[in-house]
Structures are given as structure tokens and as C-alpha cells.
Short mmCIF file of N, CA and C in Angstrom, two decimals:
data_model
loop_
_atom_site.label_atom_id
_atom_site.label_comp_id
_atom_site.label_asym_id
_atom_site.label_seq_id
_atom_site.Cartn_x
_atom_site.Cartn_y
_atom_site.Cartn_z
N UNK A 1 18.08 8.27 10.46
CA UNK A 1 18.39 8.68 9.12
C UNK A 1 18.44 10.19 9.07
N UNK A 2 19.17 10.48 7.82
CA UNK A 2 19.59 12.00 8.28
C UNK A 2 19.09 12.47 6.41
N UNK A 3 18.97 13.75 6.55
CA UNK A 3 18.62 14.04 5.19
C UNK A 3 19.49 13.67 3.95
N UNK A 4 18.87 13.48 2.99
CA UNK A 4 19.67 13.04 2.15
C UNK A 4 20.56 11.61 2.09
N UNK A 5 20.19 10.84 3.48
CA UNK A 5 20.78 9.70 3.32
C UNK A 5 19.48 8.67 2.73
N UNK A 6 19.70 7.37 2.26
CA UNK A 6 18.86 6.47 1.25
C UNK A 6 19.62 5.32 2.31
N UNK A 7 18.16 4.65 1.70
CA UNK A 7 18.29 3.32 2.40
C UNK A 7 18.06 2.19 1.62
N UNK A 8 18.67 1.26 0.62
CA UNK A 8 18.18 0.31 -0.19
C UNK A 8 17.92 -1.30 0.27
N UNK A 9 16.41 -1.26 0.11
CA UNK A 9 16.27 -2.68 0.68
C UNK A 9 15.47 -3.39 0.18
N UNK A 10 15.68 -4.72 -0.14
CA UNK A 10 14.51 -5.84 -0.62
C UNK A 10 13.29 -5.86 0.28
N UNK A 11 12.48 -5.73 -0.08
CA UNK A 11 11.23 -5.93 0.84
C UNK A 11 10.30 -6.64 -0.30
N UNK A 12 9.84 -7.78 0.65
CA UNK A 12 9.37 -8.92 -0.13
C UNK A 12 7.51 -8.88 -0.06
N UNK A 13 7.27 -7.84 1.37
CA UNK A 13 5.92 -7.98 1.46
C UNK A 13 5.64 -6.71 1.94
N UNK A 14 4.21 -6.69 2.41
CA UNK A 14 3.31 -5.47 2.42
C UNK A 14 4.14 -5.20 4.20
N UNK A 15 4.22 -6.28 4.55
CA UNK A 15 4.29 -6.51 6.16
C UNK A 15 6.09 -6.09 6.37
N UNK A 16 6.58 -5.95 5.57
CA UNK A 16 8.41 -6.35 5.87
C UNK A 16 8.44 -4.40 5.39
N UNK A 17 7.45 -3.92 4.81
CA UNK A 17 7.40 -3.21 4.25
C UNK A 17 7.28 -1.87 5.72
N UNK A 18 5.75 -2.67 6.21
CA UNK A 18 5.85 -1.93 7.70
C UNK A 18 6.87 -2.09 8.54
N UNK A 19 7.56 -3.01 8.66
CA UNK A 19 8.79 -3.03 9.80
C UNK A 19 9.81 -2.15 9.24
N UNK A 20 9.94 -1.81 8.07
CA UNK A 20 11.19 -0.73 7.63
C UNK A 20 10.35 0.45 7.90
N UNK A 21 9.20 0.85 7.59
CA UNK A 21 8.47 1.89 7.99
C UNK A 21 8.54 2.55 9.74
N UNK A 22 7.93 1.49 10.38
CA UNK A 22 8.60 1.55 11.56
C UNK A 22 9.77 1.78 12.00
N UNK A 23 10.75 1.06 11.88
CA UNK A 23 12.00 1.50 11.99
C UNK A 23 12.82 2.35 12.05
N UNK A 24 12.15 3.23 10.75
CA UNK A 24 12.73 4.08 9.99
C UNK A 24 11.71 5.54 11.38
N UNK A 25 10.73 4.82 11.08
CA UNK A 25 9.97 6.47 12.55
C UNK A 25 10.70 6.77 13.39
N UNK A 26 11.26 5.50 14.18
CA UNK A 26 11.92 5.66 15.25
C UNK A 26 13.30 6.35 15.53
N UNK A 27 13.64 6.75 14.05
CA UNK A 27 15.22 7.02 13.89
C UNK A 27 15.14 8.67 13.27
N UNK A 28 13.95 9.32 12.98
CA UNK A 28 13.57 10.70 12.94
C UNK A 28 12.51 11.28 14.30
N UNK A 29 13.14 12.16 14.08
CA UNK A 29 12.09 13.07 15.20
C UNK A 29 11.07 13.52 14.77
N UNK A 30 10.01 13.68 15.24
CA UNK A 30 8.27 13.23 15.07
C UNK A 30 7.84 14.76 14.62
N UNK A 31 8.60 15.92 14.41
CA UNK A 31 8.42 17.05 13.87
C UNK A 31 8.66 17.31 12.64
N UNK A 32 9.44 16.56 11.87
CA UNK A 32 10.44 16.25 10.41
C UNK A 32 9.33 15.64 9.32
N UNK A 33 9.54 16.25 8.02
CA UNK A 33 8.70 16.01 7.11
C UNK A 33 9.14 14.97 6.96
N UNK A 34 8.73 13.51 6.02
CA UNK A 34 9.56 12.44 5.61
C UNK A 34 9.12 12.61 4.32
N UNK A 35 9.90 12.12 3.50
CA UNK A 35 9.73 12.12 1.72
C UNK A 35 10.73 10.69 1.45
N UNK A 36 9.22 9.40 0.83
CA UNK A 36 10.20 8.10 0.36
C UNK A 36 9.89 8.28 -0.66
N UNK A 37 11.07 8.20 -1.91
CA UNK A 37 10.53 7.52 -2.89
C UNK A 37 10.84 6.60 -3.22
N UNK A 38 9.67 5.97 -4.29
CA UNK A 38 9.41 4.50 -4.06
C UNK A 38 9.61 4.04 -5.70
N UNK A 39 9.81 2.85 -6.20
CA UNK A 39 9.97 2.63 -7.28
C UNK A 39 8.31 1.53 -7.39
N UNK A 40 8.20 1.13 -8.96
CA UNK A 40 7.07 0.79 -8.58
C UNK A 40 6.75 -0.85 -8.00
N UNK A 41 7.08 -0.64 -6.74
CA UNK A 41 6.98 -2.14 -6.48
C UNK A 41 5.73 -2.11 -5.82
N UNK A 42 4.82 -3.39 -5.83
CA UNK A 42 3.16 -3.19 -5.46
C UNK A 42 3.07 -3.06 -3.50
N UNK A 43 4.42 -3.56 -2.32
CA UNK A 43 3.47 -3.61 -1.59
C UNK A 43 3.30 -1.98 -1.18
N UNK A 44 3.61 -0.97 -1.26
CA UNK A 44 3.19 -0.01 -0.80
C UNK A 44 1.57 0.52 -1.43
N UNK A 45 1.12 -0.08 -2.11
CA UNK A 45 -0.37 -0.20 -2.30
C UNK A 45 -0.88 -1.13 -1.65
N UNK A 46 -0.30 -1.51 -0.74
CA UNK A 46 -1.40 -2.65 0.38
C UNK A 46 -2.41 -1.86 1.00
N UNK A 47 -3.68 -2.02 1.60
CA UNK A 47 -4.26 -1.89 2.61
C UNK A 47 -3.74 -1.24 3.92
N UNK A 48 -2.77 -2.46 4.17
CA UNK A 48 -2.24 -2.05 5.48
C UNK A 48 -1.31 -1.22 5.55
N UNK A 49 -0.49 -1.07 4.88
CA UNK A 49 0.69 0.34 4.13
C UNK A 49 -0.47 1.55 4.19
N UNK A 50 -1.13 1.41 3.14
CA UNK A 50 -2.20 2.80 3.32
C UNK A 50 -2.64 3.41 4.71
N UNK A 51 -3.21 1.99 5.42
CA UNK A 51 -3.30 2.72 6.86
C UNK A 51 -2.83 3.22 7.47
N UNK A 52 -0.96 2.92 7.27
CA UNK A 52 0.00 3.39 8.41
C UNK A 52 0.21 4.43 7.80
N UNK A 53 0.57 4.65 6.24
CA UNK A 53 0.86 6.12 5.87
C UNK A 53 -0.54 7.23 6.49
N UNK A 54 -1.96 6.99 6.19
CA UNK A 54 -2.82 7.62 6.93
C UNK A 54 -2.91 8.02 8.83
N UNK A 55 -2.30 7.21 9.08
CA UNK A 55 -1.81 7.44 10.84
C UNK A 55 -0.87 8.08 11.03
N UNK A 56 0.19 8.32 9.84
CA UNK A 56 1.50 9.02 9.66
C UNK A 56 1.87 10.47 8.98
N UNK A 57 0.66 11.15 8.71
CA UNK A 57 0.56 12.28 7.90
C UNK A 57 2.01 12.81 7.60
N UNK A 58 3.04 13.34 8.48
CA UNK A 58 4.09 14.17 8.06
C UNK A 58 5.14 12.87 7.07
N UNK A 59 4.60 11.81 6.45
CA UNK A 59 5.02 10.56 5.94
C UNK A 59 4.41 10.93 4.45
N UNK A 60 5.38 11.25 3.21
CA UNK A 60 5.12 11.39 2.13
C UNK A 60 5.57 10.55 1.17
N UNK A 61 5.15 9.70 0.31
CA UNK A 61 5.49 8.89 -0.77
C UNK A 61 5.21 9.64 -2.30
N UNK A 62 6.41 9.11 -2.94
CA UNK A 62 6.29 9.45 -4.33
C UNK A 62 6.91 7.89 -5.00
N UNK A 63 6.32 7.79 -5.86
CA UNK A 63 6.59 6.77 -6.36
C UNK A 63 6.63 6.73 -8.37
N UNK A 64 7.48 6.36 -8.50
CA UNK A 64 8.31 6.32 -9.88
C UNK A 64 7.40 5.85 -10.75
N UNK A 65 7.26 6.25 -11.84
CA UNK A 65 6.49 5.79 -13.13
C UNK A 65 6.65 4.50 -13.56
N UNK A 66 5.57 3.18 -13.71
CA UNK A 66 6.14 2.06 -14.16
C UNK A 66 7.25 1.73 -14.94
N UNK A 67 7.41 2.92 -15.82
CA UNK A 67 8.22 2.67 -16.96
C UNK A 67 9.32 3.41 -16.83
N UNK A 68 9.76 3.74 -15.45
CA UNK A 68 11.28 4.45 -14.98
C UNK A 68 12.16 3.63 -14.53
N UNK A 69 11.48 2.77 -13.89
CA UNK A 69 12.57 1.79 -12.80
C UNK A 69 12.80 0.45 -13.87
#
């Protein structure tokens, strides 16, 4: 992925959530800030989402006001 490009995808779980996460690492170089934003869908408040963003520091989320999306 290149700046400024978006990626729109159904993600149904906390887990489908990490495989686009993943995915998505592998396709930037490990020096590059990342910035997702997120609308408010719940799994990026999983547990396990939290962990990987915490293992992922240069990995930034913003996420949309309930009442935007």
C-alpha cells in the first residue's frame, strides 16, 4: 500500500481483522508511520487487536465518532 491509497473491507471478526492487519505489514516497509482510520466497528477493541497494535507501535488508529459513520 502506498500513501494515500484505502483499502475497503468487510471484516466480520476481531481475528479477520488481524489477517488484514498482517497483510497489510507485509506490504509497507517497517520504517513508515501507518495511520488506519477506522469507523466505529467493535472488533478493533478486541483484546487481541490491542495486543498486535501494542507489538506494532509505528501502527496508529483513529477511529470515527459513533455518530459519523
Amino acid at each position: 500500500m502506498e500513501r494515500g491509497q484505502h483499502r475497503r473491507q468487510h471484516l466480520r471478526s476481531g481475528r479477520e481483522f488481524i489477517c488484514f492487519l498482517n497483510h497489510s505489514e507485509r506490504a509497507v516497509l517497517a520504517d513508515k508511520r501507518i495511520y488506519v482510520i477506522l469507523d466505529n466497528y467493535a472488533a478493533h477493541k478486541k483484546d487481541k487487536v490491542q495486543q498486535w497494535l501494542a507489538r506494532h507501535p509505528h501502527w496508529t488508529f483513529h477511529c470515527t465518532r459513533t455518530s459519523c459513520s
